[in-house]
Structure formats: C-alpha cells, structure tokens
Amino acid sequence: MAGFTRGFSGRQREESPELPPGQFLTHDFPVLSAGPTPRVDLDEWEFSINTETGEKHSWDWAALQALAIDDVSTDIHCVTRWSKLGTSWRGVSLDTLFAEVETSYDYTMAHSYGGYTTNVPLDDLLDGKAWIAFEFDGEPLDPEHGGPARLLIPHLYFWKSAKWIRSIEMTADDDPGFWEQNGYHIYGDPWQEQRYW
Amino acid sequence: MGRWKSGRVVSTREETPSGRSIVLDVPGWGGNIAGQHVDVRLTAEDGYTATRSYSIASADGSDRIELAVDRLPDGEVSPFLVDVLAVGDELEVRGPLGGWFVWKPEQTEPVQLIAGGSGIVPIVAMIRAHAAAGSRARFELLYSVRTPSDVFFASELEGLTTTYGRTTVYTREVPTGWPVLPGRVTREVLAEHTIPASERPSVFVCGPTGFVEAIADWLVELGHDPARVKTERFGGT
Ligand SMILES: Cc1cc2nc3c(=O)[nH]c(=O)nc-3n(C[C@H](O)[C@H](O)[C@H](O)COP(=O)(O)OP(=O)(O)OC[C@H]3O[C@@H](n4cnc5c(N)ncnc54)[C@H](O)[C@@H]3O)c2cc1C
C-alpha cells in the first residue's frame, strides 16, 4: 500500500463510532438511481409478496396503511460512502407483511416500479430488520427517494433498500439483482465493506 | 476491478475556473469501458483516509486514465484534487467500477448524450471511444453549462464536431454574438435539440441531481422508454 498523500490532511472531521469503515457523514440526502424516477399513483399502487406455489399476497395503499405502522429511527449507509445517522422513517415491518406467508425458500428478489431489482436473503427482511417505508422525516416519501414506498433495510448498503417497491418474489437461490449484476457485492454488509465483487 | 493501485500524476490541466483534468499513470490498470468510474483514496499523515468516486474521461485501453474534477467550495476531496495535487504525486485508485452507465463501440443504435456541468466527464469518455472506434452510430450531445468558460474539454469537444452533433446551453452567460439568451434547459429545448423517442436512442444523462431529475422526467414525458434512459447523479442535492 502507498504511504500518505502529499499535502492532504483531511478536513475537520466528524468522527463517530456509528460510522462503518470507509464511510463519511453527510447531512443532506443524495439521490442515486440508474434511470428516470417512476411516478406511481397511490390508487394504482400495489405491493405483493409472491411465493413458489404461485400464491400472491397483495396490499393496495389503503390496506398497507391499515396495518401496524412503525416509527423507525436508524442510520443508513450508501455504497458511494455517505452515511446519514439517526434518520427517521415510518413504515410497515416486513414481519407484519410476511405473517401469513408460507414459503420454504430462503432468498428473495425485490422488484420495483421501473424495473429495478435487488436480491436479499429472507433472514435479512425478518425480525425487525426491514420495512416498507412511506414517510421520511415526517413527510410522505419523495418520488426521487423512492416514494410512494420503498424497502428500508438499514443494516445493508442502501442500494438494497429498493425504491418504488412493487413486489418481493421468493427465490430458491441468491440470484443477483440489478446492481449485483453490475459489479456490486451479492450481500452488501457496510461493516464488512462489501461494496464490490 | 481488484485492489487499490497506485497512480502517479503525469499531467494536469486547468479546464474551467473551478475544475481541472488530471492524467494518472496506473501500472496494471489495463483499460476501462467508456462511462466507468474509479474510486480515489487519499491518506493523511495520521492515517485518516477519504475516498470519493470520479468518472473516467478516457477509454483508450492504456494504463493512463484521465479524470476531471470540479471543486466544491466546502468539499474535502475535490479542493485538494483541483488545487493541491501536483505532477509526480501519488494517489490510490480502485477500479474500473460500474457496468451500467457505459457505452461500448459494438452498440449501433443512436445515442443521445446529455450532460450538466462536470457531468460531461463520463460523456467525454463515450465521445472519445466513439471517435476512436470510428463508430457510425449517431451521437448527439446536449451540454448545459453556466458560462462559456465552464466548458470542460472545450477545444477537444470543439474539434470533434464532424463525428457527432452538439448543442450547448448556457445557463448564466452566453458567448458574444450567441443567438439566444442564457437560460436553463427546458422541456422545449430538450424536445427540439435531442434525438426523438421515435428513433429509440439510448440516452445517457449525467449531472447534478436536480438537473438529472428534470431531464429524465421530461424524456419520459416525450415518449422515451425509461429502460433506455440511463442516469448518473453526482452526489449532492
Ligand atoms: C459515480 C460518480 C462519479 C463521479 N464523477 C465525478 C467527476 O467526474 N467529477 C467530479 O468533480 N465529481 C464527480 N463525482 C462527485 C465526487 O465523487 C465527489 O462527491 C465530489 O468531488 C465532492 O467531494 P468532496 O470531498 O470535495 O466534497 P464532500 O466533502 O463530500 O462534500 C460534498 C457536499 O456535502 C457537504 N458536506 C459533506 N459532508 C459534510 C459534513 N460532514 N458536514 C457538513 N457538510 C458536509 C459539503 O459542504 C459539500 O457541499 C462523482 C460521483 C459519483 C458517485
């Protein structure tokens, strides 16, 4: 490894033990997406969980809002190295949504309006680890941040928190999704710096 | 993609009042595809490191890569790269990264390139790759900049007008004798100066978030298939 970079001292830093390796704190909310922002009307919006037997569990907007809603305060970590600490969200826990779902598969593929996909092991969606989030900072989620609703999986790099979520398909194998096919790590743990393959 | 490699600065050039291009020699680099980026890592004497992504302006298959960096006044890394880094200095780089926002010479469909500010960098790589390959794919660029002196790679872009079409929109100040007033790209400007949706171009849009959001929305309204519109946003809001 090279030594230090001549003349570089870094700026006044905000250090924080909550910051995974290689991340820096940001106070704004950068937007990163691969294409145009899909616009989804609430009366057309639907979210479903689809299993290997062809069973489809689906919720329209009113049905989602009728479920138990969590307030979530959490840190988020983008693979492009910014992190935001203590962000606040409202959404429905995947535990609630999976309550009636029967599956023997261990993996999932999240599908978005607009065609984006990302793979997530089922274990990483359950036990209070993930939500379908529709509010950020007390406001309805902006389309550019994934509104009306996005996946929120704070313990993985944020590309796993699929914006404009439309469905979760159960899968037998951990098949790569969109960014995973385009150079990003199959799992994406920020604490292990699992950025790229 | 591999591990961190050491790159040595072989030249720098002032491109705009706030930005410059930097050529690095990276032994073992082995080339990249037009549109890919690199992570650059700086290490302070106390071991502190800062890493940022930069698009690669070159795509010539050699061990030399060219970056172009715009200085953010409050930034940590970009002021160093623009103002302090000098020929002979070493930097660590990792890449090439990204397999989505890329153009390959075997692509034959028309290509509409749309850049705002330093968002021109990956687009320049595509224009260079297109010229180097002698590609006959139709290439059109719509480039939005604040003033004439904010154009990155100005003389090169100027010199290449025969192989691709180019429209520049000046948002704050126009060149003398320019027929239109300064102003932002609007939906009308976009419709008038880009390849129509009916020709099914691949579209690459790169620039600040607000710019990319507005352009991408209008492209979809103008009938472009969202799946053919690839975007890259340079951080910030
Ligand atoms: C794929 C990709 C390609 C890119 N290509 C290019 C390129 O070709 N050319 C180019 O110039 N840039 C490019 N960028 C942007 C680049 O990675 C950097 O984001 C940019 O250079 C700014 O870095 P910085 O360290 O100077 O600013 P930062 O220190 O990251 O600051 C960015 C902004 O956030 C604010 N900010 C950040 N942290 C804090 C904090 N702790 N407290 C308060 N405010 C804060 C700053 O005030 C500033 O306004 C690219 C980004 C990506 C993701």
PDB file of C-alpha atoms in Angstrom, chain B residues 17-126:
ATOM      1  CA  PRO B  17     -12.144  28.348 -13.253  1.00  0.00           C
ATOM      2  CA  SER B  18     -13.236  25.670 -10.779  1.00  0.00           C
ATOM      3  CA  GLY B  19     -12.078  22.461 -12.365  1.00  0.00           C
ATOM      4  CA  ARG B  20      -9.132  20.659 -13.817  1.00  0.00           C
ATOM      5  CA  SER B  21      -8.309  17.432 -15.550  1.00  0.00           C
ATOM      6  CA  ILE B  22      -5.712  15.070 -14.145  1.00  0.00           C
ATOM      7  CA  VAL B  23      -3.891  12.333 -16.019  1.00  0.00           C
ATOM      8  CA  LEU B  24      -2.688   9.421 -13.916  1.00  0.00           C
ATOM      9  CA  ASP B  25      -0.329   6.641 -14.849  1.00  0.00           C
ATOM     10  CA  VAL B  26      -1.593   3.490 -13.151  1.00  0.00           C
ATOM     11  CA  PRO B  27       0.647   0.486 -13.842  1.00  0.00           C
ATOM     12  CA  GLY B  28      -1.517  -2.588 -14.358  1.00  0.00           C
ATOM     13  CA  TRP B  29      -4.688  -0.578 -14.980  1.00  0.00           C
ATOM     14  CA  GLY B  30      -5.498  -2.452 -18.193  1.00  0.00           C
ATOM     15  CA  GLY B  31      -8.162  -0.179 -19.623  1.00  0.00           C
ATOM     16  CA  ASN B  32     -11.791   0.624 -18.917  1.00  0.00           C
ATOM     17  CA  ILE B  33     -15.104   0.969 -20.705  1.00  0.00           C
ATOM     18  CA  ALA B  34     -16.378   4.471 -21.519  1.00  0.00           C
ATOM     19  CA  GLY B  35     -18.603   5.687 -18.681  1.00  0.00           C
ATOM     20  CA  GLN B  36     -16.994   3.773 -15.833  1.00  0.00           C
ATOM     21  CA  HIS B  37     -15.607   5.434 -12.723  1.00  0.00           C
ATOM     22  CA  VAL B  38     -12.803   4.982 -10.274  1.00  0.00           C
ATOM     23  CA  ASP B  39     -12.577   5.348  -6.523  1.00  0.00           C
ATOM     24  CA  VAL B  40      -9.786   7.683  -5.434  1.00  0.00           C
ATOM     25  CA  ARG B  41      -8.385   7.326  -1.928  1.00  0.00           C
ATOM     26  CA  LEU B  42      -6.373   9.996  -0.125  1.00  0.00           C
ATOM     27  CA  THR B  43      -4.466   9.249   3.073  1.00  0.00           C
ATOM     28  CA  ALA B  44      -3.432  11.916   5.573  1.00  0.00           C
ATOM     29  CA  GLU B  45      -0.203  11.625   7.551  1.00  0.00           C
ATOM     30  CA  ASP B  46      -2.147  10.427  10.588  1.00  0.00           C
ATOM     31  CA  GLY B  47      -3.653   7.563   8.603  1.00  0.00           C
ATOM     32  CA  TYR B  48      -7.046   9.191   8.034  1.00  0.00           C
ATOM     33  CA  THR B  49      -8.420   8.356   4.614  1.00  0.00           C
ATOM     34  CA  ALA B  50     -11.073   9.919   2.379  1.00  0.00           C
ATOM     35  CA  THR B  51     -12.408   8.167  -0.697  1.00  0.00           C
ATOM     36  CA  ARG B  52     -14.589   9.589  -3.495  1.00  0.00           C
ATOM     37  CA  SER B  53     -15.728   8.367  -6.889  1.00  0.00           C
ATOM     38  CA  TYR B  54     -14.642  10.078 -10.131  1.00  0.00           C
ATOM     39  CA  SER B  55     -15.732   9.284 -13.647  1.00  0.00           C
ATOM     40  CA  ILE B  56     -13.005   8.402 -16.101  1.00  0.00           C
ATOM     41  CA  ALA B  57     -12.783  10.730 -19.103  1.00  0.00           C
ATOM     42  CA  SER B  58     -10.548   8.344 -21.031  1.00  0.00           C
ATOM     43  CA  ALA B  59     -11.325   4.936 -22.513  1.00  0.00           C
ATOM     44  CA  ASP B  60      -8.309   4.109 -24.618  1.00  0.00           C
ATOM     45  CA  GLY B  61      -7.297   0.770 -23.129  1.00  0.00           C
ATOM     46  CA  SER B  62      -3.953   2.037 -21.833  1.00  0.00           C
ATOM     47  CA  ASP B  63      -2.564   2.338 -18.293  1.00  0.00           C
ATOM     48  CA  ARG B  64      -3.240   6.080 -18.343  1.00  0.00           C
ATOM     49  CA  ILE B  65      -6.507   7.402 -17.055  1.00  0.00           C
ATOM     50  CA  GLU B  66      -7.821  10.912 -17.168  1.00  0.00           C
ATOM     51  CA  LEU B  67     -10.138  12.380 -14.549  1.00  0.00           C
ATOM     52  CA  ALA B  68     -11.729  15.820 -14.416  1.00  0.00           C
ATOM     53  CA  VAL B  69     -12.696  17.248 -11.072  1.00  0.00           C
ATOM     54  CA  ASP B  70     -14.864  20.225 -10.218  1.00  0.00           C
ATOM     55  CA  ARG B  71     -14.096  21.975  -6.917  1.00  0.00           C
ATOM     56  CA  LEU B  72     -16.890  22.101  -4.339  1.00  0.00           C
ATOM     57  CA  PRO B  73     -16.084  25.077  -2.090  1.00  0.00           C
ATOM     58  CA  ASP B  74     -16.925  23.178   1.100  1.00  0.00           C
ATOM     59  CA  GLY B  75     -15.675  19.837  -0.084  1.00  0.00           C
ATOM     60  CA  GLU B  76     -12.995  17.710   1.480  1.00  0.00           C
ATOM     61  CA  VAL B  77     -11.513  15.895  -1.523  1.00  0.00           C
ATOM     62  CA  SER B  78     -12.281  17.975  -4.607  1.00  0.00           C
ATOM     63  CA  PRO B  79     -10.427  21.166  -3.441  1.00  0.00           C
ATOM     64  CA  PHE B  80      -7.355  19.014  -2.805  1.00  0.00           C
ATOM     65  CA  LEU B  81      -7.536  17.396  -6.245  1.00  0.00           C
ATOM     66  CA  VAL B  82      -8.110  20.719  -8.009  1.00  0.00           C
ATOM     67  CA  ASP B  83      -5.754  22.988  -6.052  1.00  0.00           C
ATOM     68  CA  VAL B  84      -3.071  20.955  -4.280  1.00  0.00           C
ATOM     69  CA  LEU B  85      -2.296  17.754  -6.173  1.00  0.00           C
ATOM     70  CA  ALA B  86       0.787  18.172  -8.379  1.00  0.00           C
ATOM     71  CA  VAL B  87       2.620  16.278 -11.096  1.00  0.00           C
ATOM     72  CA  GLY B  88       4.612  13.425  -9.553  1.00  0.00           C
ATOM     73  CA  ASP B  89       2.236  12.934  -6.610  1.00  0.00           C
ATOM     74  CA  GLU B  90       0.773   9.503  -5.961  1.00  0.00           C
ATOM     75  CA  LEU B  91      -2.856   8.623  -5.352  1.00  0.00           C
ATOM     76  CA  GLU B  92      -4.535   5.316  -4.731  1.00  0.00           C
ATOM     77  CA  VAL B  93      -7.222   4.282  -7.175  1.00  0.00           C
ATOM     78  CA  ARG B  94      -9.537   1.335  -7.446  1.00  0.00           C
ATOM     79  CA  GLY B  95     -11.498   0.320 -10.480  1.00  0.00           C
ATOM     80  CA  PRO B  96     -12.758   0.442 -13.111  1.00  0.00           C
ATOM     81  CA  LEU B  97     -16.172   0.431 -11.428  1.00  0.00           C
ATOM     82  CA  GLY B  98     -19.716   0.372 -12.754  1.00  0.00           C
ATOM     83  CA  GLY B  99     -21.101  -1.671 -15.615  1.00  0.00           C
ATOM     84  CA  TRP B 100     -24.362   0.175 -16.300  1.00  0.00           C
ATOM     85  CA  PHE B 101     -23.707   3.761 -17.337  1.00  0.00           C
ATOM     86  CA  VAL B 102     -21.398   2.647 -20.150  1.00  0.00           C
ATOM     87  CA  TRP B 103     -21.200   2.768 -23.939  1.00  0.00           C
ATOM     88  CA  LYS B 104     -19.428   0.094 -25.966  1.00  0.00           C
ATOM     89  CA  PRO B 105     -18.306   0.510 -29.584  1.00  0.00           C
ATOM     90  CA  GLU B 106     -20.348  -2.553 -30.652  1.00  0.00           C
ATOM     91  CA  GLN B 107     -23.541  -0.622 -29.861  1.00  0.00           C
ATOM     92  CA  THR B 108     -25.049   0.630 -33.121  1.00  0.00           C
ATOM     93  CA  GLU B 109     -28.245   2.433 -32.020  1.00  0.00           C
ATOM     94  CA  PRO B 110     -28.380   6.247 -31.923  1.00  0.00           C
ATOM     95  CA  VAL B 111     -27.081   7.762 -28.720  1.00  0.00           C
ATOM     96  CA  GLN B 112     -28.259  10.964 -27.074  1.00  0.00           C
ATOM     97  CA  LEU B 113     -25.827  12.298 -24.515  1.00  0.00           C
ATOM     98  CA  ILE B 114     -26.996  14.919 -22.022  1.00  0.00           C
ATOM     99  CA  ALA B 115     -24.569  16.495 -19.561  1.00  0.00           C
ATOM    100  CA  GLY B 116     -24.766  19.205 -16.937  1.00  0.00           C
ATOM    101  CA  GLY B 117     -21.530  20.794 -15.661  1.00  0.00           C
ATOM    102  CA  SER B 118     -18.891  18.242 -14.651  1.00  0.00           C
ATOM    103  CA  GLY B 119     -21.387  15.538 -15.643  1.00  0.00           C
ATOM    104  CA  ILE B 120     -19.650  15.803 -19.003  1.00  0.00           C
ATOM    105  CA  VAL B 121     -16.768  13.593 -17.792  1.00  0.00           C
ATOM    106  CA  PRO B 122     -18.167  10.082 -18.472  1.00  0.00           C
ATOM    107  CA  ILE B 123     -19.839  11.500 -21.600  1.00  0.00           C
ATOM    108  CA  VAL B 124     -16.455  12.681 -22.910  1.00  0.00           C
ATOM    109  CA  ALA B 125     -15.185   9.128 -22.471  1.00  0.00           C
ATOM    110  CA  MET B 126     -18.064   7.921 -24.658  1.00  0.00           C
TER     111      MET B 126
END
